[in-house]
PDB file of C-alpha atoms in Angstrom:
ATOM      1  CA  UNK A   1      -9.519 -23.456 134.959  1.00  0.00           C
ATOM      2  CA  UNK A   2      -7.846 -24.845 131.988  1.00  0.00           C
ATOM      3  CA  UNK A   3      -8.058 -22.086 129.971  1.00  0.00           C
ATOM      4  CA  UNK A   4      -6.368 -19.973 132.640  1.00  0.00           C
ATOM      5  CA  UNK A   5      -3.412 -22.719 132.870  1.00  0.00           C
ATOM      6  CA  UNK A   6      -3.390 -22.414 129.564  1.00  0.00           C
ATOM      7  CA  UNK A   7      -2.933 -18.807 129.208  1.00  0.00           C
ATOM      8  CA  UNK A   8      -0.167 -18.650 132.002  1.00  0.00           C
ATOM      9  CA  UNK A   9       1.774 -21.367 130.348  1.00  0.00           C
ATOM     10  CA  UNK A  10       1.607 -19.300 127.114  1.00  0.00           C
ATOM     11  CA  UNK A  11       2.720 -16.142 129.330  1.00  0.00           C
ATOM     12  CA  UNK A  12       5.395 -17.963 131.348  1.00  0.00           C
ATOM     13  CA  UNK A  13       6.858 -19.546 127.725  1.00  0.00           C
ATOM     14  CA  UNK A  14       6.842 -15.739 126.674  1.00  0.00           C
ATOM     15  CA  UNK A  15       8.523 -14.389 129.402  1.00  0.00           C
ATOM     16  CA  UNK A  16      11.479 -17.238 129.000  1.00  0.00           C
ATOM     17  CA  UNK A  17      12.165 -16.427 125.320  1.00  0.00           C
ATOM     18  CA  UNK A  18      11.422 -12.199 125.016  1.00  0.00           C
ATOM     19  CA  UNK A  19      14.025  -9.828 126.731  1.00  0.00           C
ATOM     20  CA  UNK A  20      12.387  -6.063 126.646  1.00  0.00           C
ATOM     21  CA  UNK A  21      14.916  -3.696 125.786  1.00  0.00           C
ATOM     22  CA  UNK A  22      15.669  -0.231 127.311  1.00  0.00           C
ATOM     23  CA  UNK A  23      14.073   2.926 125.714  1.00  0.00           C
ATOM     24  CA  UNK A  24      16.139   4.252 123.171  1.00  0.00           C
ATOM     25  CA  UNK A  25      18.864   7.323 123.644  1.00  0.00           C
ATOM     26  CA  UNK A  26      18.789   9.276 120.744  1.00  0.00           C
ATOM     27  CA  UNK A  27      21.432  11.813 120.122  1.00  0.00           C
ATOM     28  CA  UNK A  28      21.939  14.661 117.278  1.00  0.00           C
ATOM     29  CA  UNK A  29      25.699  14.996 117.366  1.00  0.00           C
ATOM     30  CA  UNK A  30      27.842  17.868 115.750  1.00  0.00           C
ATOM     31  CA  UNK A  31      31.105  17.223 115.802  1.00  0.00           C
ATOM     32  CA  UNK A  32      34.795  19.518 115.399  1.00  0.00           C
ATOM     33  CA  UNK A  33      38.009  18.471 114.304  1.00  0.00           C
ATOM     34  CA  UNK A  34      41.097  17.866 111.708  1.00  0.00           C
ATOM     35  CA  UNK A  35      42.958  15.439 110.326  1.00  0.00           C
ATOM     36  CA  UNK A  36      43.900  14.052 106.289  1.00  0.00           C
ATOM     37  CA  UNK A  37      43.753  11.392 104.534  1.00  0.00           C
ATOM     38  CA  UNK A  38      47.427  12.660 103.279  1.00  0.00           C
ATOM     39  CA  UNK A  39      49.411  11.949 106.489  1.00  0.00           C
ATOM     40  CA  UNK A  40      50.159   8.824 108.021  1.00  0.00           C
ATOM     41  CA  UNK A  41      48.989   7.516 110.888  1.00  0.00           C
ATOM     42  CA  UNK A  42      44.920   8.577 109.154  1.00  0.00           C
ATOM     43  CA  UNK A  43      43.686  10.338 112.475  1.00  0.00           C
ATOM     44  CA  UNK A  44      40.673  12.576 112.684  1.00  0.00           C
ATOM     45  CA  UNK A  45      39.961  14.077 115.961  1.00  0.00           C
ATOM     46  CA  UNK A  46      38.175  16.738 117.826  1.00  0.00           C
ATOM     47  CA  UNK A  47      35.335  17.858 119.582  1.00  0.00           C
ATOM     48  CA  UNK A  48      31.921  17.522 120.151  1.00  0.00           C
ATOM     49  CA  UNK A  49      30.078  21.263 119.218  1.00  0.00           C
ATOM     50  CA  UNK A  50      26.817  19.632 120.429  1.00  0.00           C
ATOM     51  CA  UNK A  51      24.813  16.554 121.495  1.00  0.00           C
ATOM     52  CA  UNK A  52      27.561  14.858 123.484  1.00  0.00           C
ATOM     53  CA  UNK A  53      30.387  16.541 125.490  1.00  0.00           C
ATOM     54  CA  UNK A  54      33.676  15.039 125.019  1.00  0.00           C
ATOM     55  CA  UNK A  55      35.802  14.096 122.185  1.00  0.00           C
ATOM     56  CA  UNK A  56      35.882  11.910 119.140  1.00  0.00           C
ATOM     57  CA  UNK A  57      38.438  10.116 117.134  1.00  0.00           C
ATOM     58  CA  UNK A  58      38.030   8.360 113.533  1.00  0.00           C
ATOM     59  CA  UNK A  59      40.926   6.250 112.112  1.00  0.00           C
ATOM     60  CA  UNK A  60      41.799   3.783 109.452  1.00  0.00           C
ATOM     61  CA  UNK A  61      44.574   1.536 108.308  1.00  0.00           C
ATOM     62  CA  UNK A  62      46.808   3.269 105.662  1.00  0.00           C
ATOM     63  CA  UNK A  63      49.846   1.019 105.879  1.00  0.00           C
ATOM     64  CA  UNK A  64      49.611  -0.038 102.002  1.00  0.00           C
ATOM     65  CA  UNK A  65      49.405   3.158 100.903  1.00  0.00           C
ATOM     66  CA  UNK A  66      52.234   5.475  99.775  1.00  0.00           C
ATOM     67  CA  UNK A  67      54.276   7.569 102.314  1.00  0.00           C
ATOM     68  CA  UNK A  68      53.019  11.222 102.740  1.00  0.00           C
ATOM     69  CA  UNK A  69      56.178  12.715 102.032  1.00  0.00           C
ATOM     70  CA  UNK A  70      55.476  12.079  98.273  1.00  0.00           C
ATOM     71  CA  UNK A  71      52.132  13.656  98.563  1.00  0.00           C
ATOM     72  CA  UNK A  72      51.464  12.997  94.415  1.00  0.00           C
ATOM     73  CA  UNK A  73      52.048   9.086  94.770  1.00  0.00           C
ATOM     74  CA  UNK A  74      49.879   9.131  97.771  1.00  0.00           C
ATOM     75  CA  UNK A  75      47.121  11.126  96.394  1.00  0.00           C
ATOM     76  CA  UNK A  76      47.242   8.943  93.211  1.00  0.00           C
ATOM     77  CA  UNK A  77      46.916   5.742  95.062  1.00  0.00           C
ATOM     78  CA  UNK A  78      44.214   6.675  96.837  1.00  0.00           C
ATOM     79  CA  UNK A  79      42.386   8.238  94.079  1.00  0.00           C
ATOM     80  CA  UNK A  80      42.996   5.042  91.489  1.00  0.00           C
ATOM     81  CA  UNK A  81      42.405   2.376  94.656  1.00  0.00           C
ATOM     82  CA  UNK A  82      39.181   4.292  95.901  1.00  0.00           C
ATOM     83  CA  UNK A  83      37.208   7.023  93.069  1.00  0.00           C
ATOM     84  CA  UNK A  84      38.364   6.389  89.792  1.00  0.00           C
ATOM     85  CA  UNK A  85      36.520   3.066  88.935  1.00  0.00           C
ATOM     86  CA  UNK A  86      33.438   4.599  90.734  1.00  0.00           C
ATOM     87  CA  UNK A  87      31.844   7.037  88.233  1.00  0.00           C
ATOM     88  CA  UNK A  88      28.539   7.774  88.020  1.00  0.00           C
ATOM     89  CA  UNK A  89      27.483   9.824  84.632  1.00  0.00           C
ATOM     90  CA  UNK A  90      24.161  10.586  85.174  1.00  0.00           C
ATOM     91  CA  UNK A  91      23.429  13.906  83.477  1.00  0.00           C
ATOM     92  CA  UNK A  92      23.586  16.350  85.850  1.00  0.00           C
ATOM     93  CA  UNK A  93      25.083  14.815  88.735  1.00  0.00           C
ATOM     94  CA  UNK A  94      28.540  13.313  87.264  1.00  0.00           C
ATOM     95  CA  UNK A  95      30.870  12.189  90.072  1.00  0.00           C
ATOM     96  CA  UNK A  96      33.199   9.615  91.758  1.00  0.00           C
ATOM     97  CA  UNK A  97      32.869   8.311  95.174  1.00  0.00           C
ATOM     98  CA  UNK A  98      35.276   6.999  97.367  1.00  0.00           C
ATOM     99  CA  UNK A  99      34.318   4.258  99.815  1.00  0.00           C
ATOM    100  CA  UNK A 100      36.079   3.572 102.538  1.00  0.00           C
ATOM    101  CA  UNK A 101      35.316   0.135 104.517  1.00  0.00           C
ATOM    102  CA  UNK A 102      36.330  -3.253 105.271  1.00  0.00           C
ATOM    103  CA  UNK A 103      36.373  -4.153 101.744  1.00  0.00           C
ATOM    104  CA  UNK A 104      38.222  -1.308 100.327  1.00  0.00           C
ATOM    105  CA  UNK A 105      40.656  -1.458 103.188  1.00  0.00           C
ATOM    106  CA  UNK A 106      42.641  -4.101 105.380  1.00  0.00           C
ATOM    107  CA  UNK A 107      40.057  -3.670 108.147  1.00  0.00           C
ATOM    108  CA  UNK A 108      37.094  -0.874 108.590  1.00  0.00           C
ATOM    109  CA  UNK A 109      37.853   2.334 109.721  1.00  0.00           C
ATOM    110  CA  UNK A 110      37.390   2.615 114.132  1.00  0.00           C
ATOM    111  CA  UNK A 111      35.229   5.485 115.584  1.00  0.00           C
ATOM    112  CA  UNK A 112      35.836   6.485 119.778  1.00  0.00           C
ATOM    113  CA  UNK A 113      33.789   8.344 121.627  1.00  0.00           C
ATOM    114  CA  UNK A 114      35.100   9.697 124.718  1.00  0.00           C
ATOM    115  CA  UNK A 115      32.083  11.871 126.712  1.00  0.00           C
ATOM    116  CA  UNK A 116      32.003  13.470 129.688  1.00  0.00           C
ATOM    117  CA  UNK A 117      27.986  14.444 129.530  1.00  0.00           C
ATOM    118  CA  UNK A 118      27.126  11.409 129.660  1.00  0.00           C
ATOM    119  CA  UNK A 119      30.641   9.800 131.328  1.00  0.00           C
ATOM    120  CA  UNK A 120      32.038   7.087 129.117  1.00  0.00           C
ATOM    121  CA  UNK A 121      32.809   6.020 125.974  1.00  0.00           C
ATOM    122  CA  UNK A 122      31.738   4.410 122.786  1.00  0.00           C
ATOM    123  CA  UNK A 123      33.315   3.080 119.786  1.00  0.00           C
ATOM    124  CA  UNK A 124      33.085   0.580 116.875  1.00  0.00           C
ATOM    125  CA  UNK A 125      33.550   0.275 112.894  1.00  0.00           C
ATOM    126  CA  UNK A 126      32.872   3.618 110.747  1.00  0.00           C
ATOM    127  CA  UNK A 127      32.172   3.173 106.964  1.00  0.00           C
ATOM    128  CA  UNK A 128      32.674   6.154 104.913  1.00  0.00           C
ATOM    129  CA  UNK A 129      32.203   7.598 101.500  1.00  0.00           C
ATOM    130  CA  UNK A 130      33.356  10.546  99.704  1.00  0.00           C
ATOM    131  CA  UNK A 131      31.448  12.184  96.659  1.00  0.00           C
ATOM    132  CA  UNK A 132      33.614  13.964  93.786  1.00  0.00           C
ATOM    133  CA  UNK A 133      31.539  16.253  91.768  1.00  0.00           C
ATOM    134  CA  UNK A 134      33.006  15.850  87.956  1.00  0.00           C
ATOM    135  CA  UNK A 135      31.589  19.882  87.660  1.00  0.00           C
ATOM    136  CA  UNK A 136      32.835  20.067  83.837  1.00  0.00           C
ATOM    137  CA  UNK A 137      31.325  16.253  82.994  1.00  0.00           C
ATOM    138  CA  UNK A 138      34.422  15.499  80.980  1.00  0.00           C
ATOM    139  CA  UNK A 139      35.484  12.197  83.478  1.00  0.00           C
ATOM    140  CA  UNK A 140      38.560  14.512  84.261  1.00  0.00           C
ATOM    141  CA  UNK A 141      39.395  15.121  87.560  1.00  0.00           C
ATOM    142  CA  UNK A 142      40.443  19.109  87.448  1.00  0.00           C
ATOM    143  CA  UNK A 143      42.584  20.718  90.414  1.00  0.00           C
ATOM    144  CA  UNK A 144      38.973  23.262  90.966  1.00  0.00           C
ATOM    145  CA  UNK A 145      37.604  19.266  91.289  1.00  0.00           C
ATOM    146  CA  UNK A 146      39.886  17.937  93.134  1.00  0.00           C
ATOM    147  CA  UNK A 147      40.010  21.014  95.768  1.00  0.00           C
ATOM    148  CA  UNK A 148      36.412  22.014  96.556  1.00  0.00           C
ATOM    149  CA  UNK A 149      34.249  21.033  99.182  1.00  0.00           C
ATOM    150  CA  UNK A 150      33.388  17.741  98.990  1.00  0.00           C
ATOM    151  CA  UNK A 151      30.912  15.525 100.859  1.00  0.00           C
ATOM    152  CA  UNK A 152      31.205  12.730 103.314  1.00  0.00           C
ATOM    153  CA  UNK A 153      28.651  10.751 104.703  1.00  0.00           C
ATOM    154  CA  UNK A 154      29.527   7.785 107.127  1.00  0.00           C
ATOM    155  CA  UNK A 155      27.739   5.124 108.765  1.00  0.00           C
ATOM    156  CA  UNK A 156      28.567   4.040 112.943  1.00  0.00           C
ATOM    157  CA  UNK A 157      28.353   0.975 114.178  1.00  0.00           C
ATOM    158  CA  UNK A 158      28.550   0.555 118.092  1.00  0.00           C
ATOM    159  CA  UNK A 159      30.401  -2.711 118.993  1.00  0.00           C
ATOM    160  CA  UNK A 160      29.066  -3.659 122.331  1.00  0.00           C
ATOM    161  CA  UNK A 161      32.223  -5.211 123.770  1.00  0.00           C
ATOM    162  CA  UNK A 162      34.362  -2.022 123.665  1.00  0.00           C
ATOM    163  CA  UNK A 163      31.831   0.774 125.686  1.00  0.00           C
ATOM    164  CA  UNK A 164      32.892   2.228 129.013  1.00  0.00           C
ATOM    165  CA  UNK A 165      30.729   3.881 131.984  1.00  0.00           C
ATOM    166  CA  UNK A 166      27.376   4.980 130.264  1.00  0.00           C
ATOM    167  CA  UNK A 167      28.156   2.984 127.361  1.00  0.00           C
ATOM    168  CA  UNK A 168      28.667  -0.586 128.865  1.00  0.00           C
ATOM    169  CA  UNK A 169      27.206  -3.014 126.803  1.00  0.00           C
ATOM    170  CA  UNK A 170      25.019  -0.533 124.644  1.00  0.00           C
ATOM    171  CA  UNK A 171      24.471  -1.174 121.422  1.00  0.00           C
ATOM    172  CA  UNK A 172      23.777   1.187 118.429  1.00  0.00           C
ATOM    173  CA  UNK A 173      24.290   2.682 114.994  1.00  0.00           C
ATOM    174  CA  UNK A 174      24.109   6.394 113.916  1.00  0.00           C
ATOM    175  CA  UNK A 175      24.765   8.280 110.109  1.00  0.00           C
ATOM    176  CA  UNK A 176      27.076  11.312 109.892  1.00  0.00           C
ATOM    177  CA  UNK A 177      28.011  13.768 107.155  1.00  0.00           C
ATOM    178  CA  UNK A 178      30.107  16.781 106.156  1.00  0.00           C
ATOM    179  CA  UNK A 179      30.004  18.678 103.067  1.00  0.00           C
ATOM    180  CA  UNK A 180      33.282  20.481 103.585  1.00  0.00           C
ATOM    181  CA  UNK A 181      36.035  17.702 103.247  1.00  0.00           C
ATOM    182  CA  UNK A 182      38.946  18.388 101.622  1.00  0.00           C
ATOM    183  CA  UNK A 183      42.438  16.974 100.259  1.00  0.00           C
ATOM    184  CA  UNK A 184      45.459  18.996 101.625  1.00  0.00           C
ATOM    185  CA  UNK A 185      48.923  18.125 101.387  1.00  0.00           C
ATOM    186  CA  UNK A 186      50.652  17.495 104.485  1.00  0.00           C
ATOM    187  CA  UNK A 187      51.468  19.735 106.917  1.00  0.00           C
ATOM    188  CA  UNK A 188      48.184  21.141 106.386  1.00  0.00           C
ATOM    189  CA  UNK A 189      45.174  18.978 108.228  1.00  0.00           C
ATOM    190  CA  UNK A 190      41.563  19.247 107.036  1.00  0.00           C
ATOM    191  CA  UNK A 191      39.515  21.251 109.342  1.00  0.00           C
ATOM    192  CA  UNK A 192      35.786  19.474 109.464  1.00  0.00           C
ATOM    193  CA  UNK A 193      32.334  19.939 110.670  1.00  0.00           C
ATOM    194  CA  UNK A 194      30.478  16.775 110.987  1.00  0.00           C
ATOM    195  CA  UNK A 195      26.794  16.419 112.176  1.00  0.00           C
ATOM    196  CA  UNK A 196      24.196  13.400 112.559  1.00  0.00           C
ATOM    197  CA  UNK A 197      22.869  11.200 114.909  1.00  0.00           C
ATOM    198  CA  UNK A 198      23.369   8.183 117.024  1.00  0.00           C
ATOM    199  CA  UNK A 199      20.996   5.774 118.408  1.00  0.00           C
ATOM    200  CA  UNK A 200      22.017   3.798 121.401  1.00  0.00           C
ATOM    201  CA  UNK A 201      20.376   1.314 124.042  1.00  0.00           C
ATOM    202  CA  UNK A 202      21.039  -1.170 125.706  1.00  0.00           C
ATOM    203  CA  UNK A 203      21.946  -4.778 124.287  1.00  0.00           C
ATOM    204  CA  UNK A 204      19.167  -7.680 124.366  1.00  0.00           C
ATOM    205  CA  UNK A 205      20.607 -10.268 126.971  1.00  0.00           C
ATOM    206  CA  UNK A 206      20.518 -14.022 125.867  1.00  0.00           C
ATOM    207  CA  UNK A 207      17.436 -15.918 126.843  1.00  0.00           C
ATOM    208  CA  UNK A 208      17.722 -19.450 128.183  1.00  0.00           C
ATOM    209  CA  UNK A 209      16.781 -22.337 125.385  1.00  0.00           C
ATOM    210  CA  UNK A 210      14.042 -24.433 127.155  1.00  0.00           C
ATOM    211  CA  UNK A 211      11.728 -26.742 125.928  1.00  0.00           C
ATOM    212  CA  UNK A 212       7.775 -26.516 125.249  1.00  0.00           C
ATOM    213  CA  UNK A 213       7.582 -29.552 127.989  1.00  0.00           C
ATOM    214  CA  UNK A 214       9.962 -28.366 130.271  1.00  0.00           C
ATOM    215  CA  UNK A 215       7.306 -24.955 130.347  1.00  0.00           C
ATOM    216  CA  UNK A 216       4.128 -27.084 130.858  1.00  0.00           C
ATOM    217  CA  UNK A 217       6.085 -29.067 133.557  1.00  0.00           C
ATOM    218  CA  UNK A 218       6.254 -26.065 135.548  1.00  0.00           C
ATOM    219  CA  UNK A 219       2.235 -26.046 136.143  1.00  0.00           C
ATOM    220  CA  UNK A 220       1.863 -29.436 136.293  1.00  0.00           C
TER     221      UNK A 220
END
């Protein structure tokens, strides 16, 4: 008989401190839309081509930088604030990368999410990098450079607090990626095709603090 008070006490102190968290939704996400780091407000927007229905938005603060109307002081900034003093020149893959985050920037760069299939939406902080290939290894950033394809990759992270409908109080993180980003001068936007995934579910709920007493008091 003790052994079996024992065992529910253990069970009953297990129950008090472990909250079982919903199954995983796992998406793979492709995603459509413009935007440039060379106008001002920094919007990228779009679609979703698959994974979620809906649409998406990525921005980040650019009030420092210079005004897009001088699109050679603007592209300079960014270029001397973000690659330059990030080369890598390892033989055969010689590059800068640009990261773009809460460090780099006043505050990290905001993801939304607004989906119909399912209906809500999701957003948090988006850190991003961008990857330079120096093609001619010479640490000289060339026009042919400057103007191909580059890659992206980005990281998501879902803040709780700010989800709607489906989304309420879901927590997450996901990993996209493009490798056809480019610089173009404003009026021109970029024209992007992102894919990744996202992993979502919903957030552990706090557990009442008790005491190893007050447990045992509740078969006594």
């Amino acid at each position: 008989m003790k052994r079996l008070t024992f065992a529910a006490v253990v069970l009953a102190f297990a129950l008090l401190v472990v909250q079982t968290a919903a199954a995983d939704d796992s998406y793979m996400i492709g995603m459509q839309g413009v935007g440039s780091l060379m106008k001002s407000p920094v919007v990228y927007s779009g679609n979703f081509m698959f994974g979620l229905v809906g649409t998406w938005e990525i921005s980040l603060v650019d009030s420092m930088w210079p005004d897009p109307a001088d699109s050679t002081a603007r592209f300079d900034y960014i270029w001397e604030t973000f690659f330059a003093d990030n080369y890598i020149d390892t033989w055969g893959a010689e590059s800068w990368t640009g990261h773009f985050d809460g460090v780099t920037l006043m505050a990290p760069p905001h993801f939304r999410f607004d989906t119909i299939s399912p209906a809500g939406a999701i957003e948090g902080d988006i850190t991003f990098s961008i990857l330079v290939r120096d093609w001619y290894a010479d640490e000289i950033l060339s026009q042919q450079e400057k103007h191909h394809n580059l890659n992206l990759s980005a990281t998501l992270s879902v803040n709780p607090d700010l989800g709607e409908g489906y989304f309420e109080e879901t927590c997450g993180h996901g990993s996209v990626s493009s490798g056809n980003f480019n610089f173009h001068n404003p009026p021109m936007d970029d024209d992007l095709q992102i894919v990744g995934q996202l992993q979502t579910y919903t957030c552990p709920s706090p557990v009442e603090e008790t005491t190893w007493g007050a447990v045992k008091a509740l078969f006594q």
